[in-house]
Short mmCIF file of C-alpha atoms and ligand atoms in Angstrom, two decimals:
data_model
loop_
_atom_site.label_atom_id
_atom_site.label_comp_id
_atom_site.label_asym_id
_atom_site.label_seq_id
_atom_site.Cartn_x
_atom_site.Cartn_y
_atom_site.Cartn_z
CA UNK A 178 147.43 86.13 139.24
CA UNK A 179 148.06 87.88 142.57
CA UNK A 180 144.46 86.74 144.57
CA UNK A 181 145.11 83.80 146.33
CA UNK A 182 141.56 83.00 147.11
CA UNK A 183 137.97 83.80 146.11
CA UNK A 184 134.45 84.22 147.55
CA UNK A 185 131.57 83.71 145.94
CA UNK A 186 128.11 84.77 146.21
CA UNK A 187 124.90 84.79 144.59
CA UNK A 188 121.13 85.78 144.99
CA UNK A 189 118.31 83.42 143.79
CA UNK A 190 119.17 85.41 140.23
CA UNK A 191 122.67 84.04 140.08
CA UNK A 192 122.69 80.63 141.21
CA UNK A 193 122.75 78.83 137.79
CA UNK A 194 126.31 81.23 136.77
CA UNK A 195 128.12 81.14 140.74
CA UNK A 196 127.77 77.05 140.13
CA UNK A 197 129.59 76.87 136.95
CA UNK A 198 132.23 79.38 137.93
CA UNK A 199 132.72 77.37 141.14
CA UNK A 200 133.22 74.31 138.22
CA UNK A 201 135.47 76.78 136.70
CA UNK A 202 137.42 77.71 139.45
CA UNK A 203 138.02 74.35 140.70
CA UNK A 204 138.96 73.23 137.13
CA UNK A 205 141.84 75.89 137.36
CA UNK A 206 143.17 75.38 140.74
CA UNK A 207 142.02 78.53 142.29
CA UNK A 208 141.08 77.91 145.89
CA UNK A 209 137.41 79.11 146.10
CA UNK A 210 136.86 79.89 150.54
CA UNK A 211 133.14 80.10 150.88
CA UNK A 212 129.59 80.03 148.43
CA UNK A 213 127.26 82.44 149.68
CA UNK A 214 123.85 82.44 148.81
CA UNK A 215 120.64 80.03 148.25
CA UNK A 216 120.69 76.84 147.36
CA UNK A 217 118.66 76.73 144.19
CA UNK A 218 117.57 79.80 141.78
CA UNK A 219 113.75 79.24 143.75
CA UNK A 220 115.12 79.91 146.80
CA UNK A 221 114.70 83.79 147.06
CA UNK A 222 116.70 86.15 148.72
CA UNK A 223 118.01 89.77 149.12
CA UNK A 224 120.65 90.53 147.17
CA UNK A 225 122.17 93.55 149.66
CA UNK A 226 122.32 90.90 152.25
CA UNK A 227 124.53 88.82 149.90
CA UNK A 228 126.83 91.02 149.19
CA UNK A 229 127.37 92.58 152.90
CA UNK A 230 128.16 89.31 154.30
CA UNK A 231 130.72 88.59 151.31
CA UNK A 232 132.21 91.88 151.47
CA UNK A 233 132.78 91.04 155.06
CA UNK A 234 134.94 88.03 154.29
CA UNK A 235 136.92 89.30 151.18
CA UNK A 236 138.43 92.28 153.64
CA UNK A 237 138.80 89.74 156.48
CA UNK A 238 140.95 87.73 153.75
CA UNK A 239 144.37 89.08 152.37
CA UNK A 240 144.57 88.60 148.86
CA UNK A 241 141.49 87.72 148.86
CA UNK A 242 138.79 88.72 145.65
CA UNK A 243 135.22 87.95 145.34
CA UNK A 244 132.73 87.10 142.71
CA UNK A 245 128.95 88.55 143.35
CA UNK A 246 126.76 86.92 141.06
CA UNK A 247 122.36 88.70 140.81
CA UNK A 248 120.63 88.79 137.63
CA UNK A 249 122.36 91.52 136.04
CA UNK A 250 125.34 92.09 138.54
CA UNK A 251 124.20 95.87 139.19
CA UNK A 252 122.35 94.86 142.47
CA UNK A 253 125.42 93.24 144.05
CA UNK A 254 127.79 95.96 142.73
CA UNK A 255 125.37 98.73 144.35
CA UNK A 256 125.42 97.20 147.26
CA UNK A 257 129.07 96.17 147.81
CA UNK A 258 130.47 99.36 146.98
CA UNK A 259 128.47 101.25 150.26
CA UNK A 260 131.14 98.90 152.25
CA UNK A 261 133.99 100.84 153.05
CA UNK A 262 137.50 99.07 151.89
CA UNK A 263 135.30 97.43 149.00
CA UNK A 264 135.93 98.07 145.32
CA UNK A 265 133.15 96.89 143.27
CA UNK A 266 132.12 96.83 139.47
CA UNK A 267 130.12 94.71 136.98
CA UNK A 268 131.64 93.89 133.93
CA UNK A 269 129.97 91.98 130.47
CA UNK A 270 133.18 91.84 128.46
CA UNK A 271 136.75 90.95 129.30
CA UNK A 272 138.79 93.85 128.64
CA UNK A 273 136.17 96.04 131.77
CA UNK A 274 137.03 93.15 133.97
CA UNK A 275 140.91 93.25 133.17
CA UNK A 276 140.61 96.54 133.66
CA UNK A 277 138.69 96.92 136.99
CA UNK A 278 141.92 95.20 138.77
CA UNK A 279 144.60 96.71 136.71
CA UNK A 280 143.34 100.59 137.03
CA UNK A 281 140.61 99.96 139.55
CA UNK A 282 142.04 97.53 142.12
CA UNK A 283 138.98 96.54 142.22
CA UNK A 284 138.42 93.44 144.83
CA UNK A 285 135.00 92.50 143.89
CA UNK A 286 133.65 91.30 140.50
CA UNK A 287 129.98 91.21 140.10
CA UNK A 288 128.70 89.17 137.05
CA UNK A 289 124.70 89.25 136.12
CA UNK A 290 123.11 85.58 134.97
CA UNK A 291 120.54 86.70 133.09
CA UNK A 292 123.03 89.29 130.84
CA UNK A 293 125.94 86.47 130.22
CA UNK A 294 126.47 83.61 128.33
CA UNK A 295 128.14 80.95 130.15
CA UNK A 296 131.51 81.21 127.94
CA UNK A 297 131.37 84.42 128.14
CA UNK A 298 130.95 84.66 131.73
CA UNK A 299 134.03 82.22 132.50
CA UNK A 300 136.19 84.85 129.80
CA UNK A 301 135.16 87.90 131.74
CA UNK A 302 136.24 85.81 135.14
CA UNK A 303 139.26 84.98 133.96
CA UNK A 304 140.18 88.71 132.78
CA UNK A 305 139.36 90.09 136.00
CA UNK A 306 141.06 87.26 138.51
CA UNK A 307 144.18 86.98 135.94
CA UNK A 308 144.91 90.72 136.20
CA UNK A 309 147.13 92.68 138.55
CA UNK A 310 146.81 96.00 139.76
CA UNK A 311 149.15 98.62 138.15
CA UNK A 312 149.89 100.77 141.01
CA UNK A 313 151.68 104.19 140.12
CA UNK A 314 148.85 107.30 139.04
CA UNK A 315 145.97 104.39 139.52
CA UNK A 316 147.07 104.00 143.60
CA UNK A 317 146.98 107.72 143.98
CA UNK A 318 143.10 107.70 142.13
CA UNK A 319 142.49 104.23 144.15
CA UNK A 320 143.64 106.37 147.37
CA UNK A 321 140.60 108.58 146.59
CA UNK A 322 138.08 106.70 146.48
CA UNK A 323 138.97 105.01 149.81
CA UNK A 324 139.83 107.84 152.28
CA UNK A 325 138.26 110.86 150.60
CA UNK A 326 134.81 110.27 150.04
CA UNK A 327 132.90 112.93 148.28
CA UNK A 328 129.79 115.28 148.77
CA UNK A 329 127.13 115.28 146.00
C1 RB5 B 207 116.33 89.51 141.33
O1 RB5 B 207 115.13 89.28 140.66
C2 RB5 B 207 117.10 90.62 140.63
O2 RB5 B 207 116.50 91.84 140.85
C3 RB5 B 207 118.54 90.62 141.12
O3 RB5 B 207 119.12 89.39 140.88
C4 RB5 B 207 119.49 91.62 140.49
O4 RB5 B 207 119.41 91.58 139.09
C5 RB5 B 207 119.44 92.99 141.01
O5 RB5 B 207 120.26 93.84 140.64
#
């Protein structure tokens, strides 16, 4: 595991899920920084605003990854990936989230409540958080996507 720390953020739709993988993530050792996001799963809020201001601390963190938790985890991955530096993807099953660091270097995992079981949502966690980026052909793709940009 090469992230030294983790984020974590949810709208009202995520609440329930970013408290048990705080349990989770405390239970394995892993330092979690900051919990964005409401209070309790009545407490609504944006989503976009979410995952701005935890986008924000993951690239003022080296090493750092972060977990966005909404109701499905396309919301926060939407909105995560218009921040520049930011590598987003939502992932349901463990081999996508392995995959999003190893190929993807992907720095932010978003999860959605209302699609995952709690067991399966601590599986697809650790997958993502316990993989490591392969570098070689994926750095030059990764390269890409970060300084290129591309015109519809
Ligand atoms: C909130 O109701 C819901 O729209 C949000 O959590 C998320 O699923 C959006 O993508």
């Amino acid at each position: 595991m090469s992230v030294t720390e983790v984020f974590i953020g949810s709208d009202h739709g995520g609440v329930t899920l970013r408290e048990l993988l705080v349990t989770h993530m405390e239970g394995r050792g892993i330092l979690v920084r900051a919990r964005l996001g409401p209070e309790t799963a009545g407490d609504s809020v944006d989503y976009p605003d979410v995952a701005r201001a935890l986008c924000a601390a993951v690239l003022a963190a080296e090493g750092s990854a972060g977990i966005l938790v909404c109701g499905t985890g396309q919301g926060m991955a939407i909105s995560a990936n218009k921040v520049r530096g930011i590598r987003a993807g939502a992932a349901s099953d463990p081999f996508s989230a392995r995959m999003l660091r190893a190929h993807n270097d992907a720095n932010v995992l978003c999860l959605g409540e209302r699609v995952l079981g709690s067991e399966l949502a601590k599986v697809v966690f650790d997958a993502f958080i316990d993989a490591d980026f392969e570098g070689g052909r994926h750095a030059r793709r990764v390269a890409k996507i970060d300084n290129e940009g591309s015109e519809a």
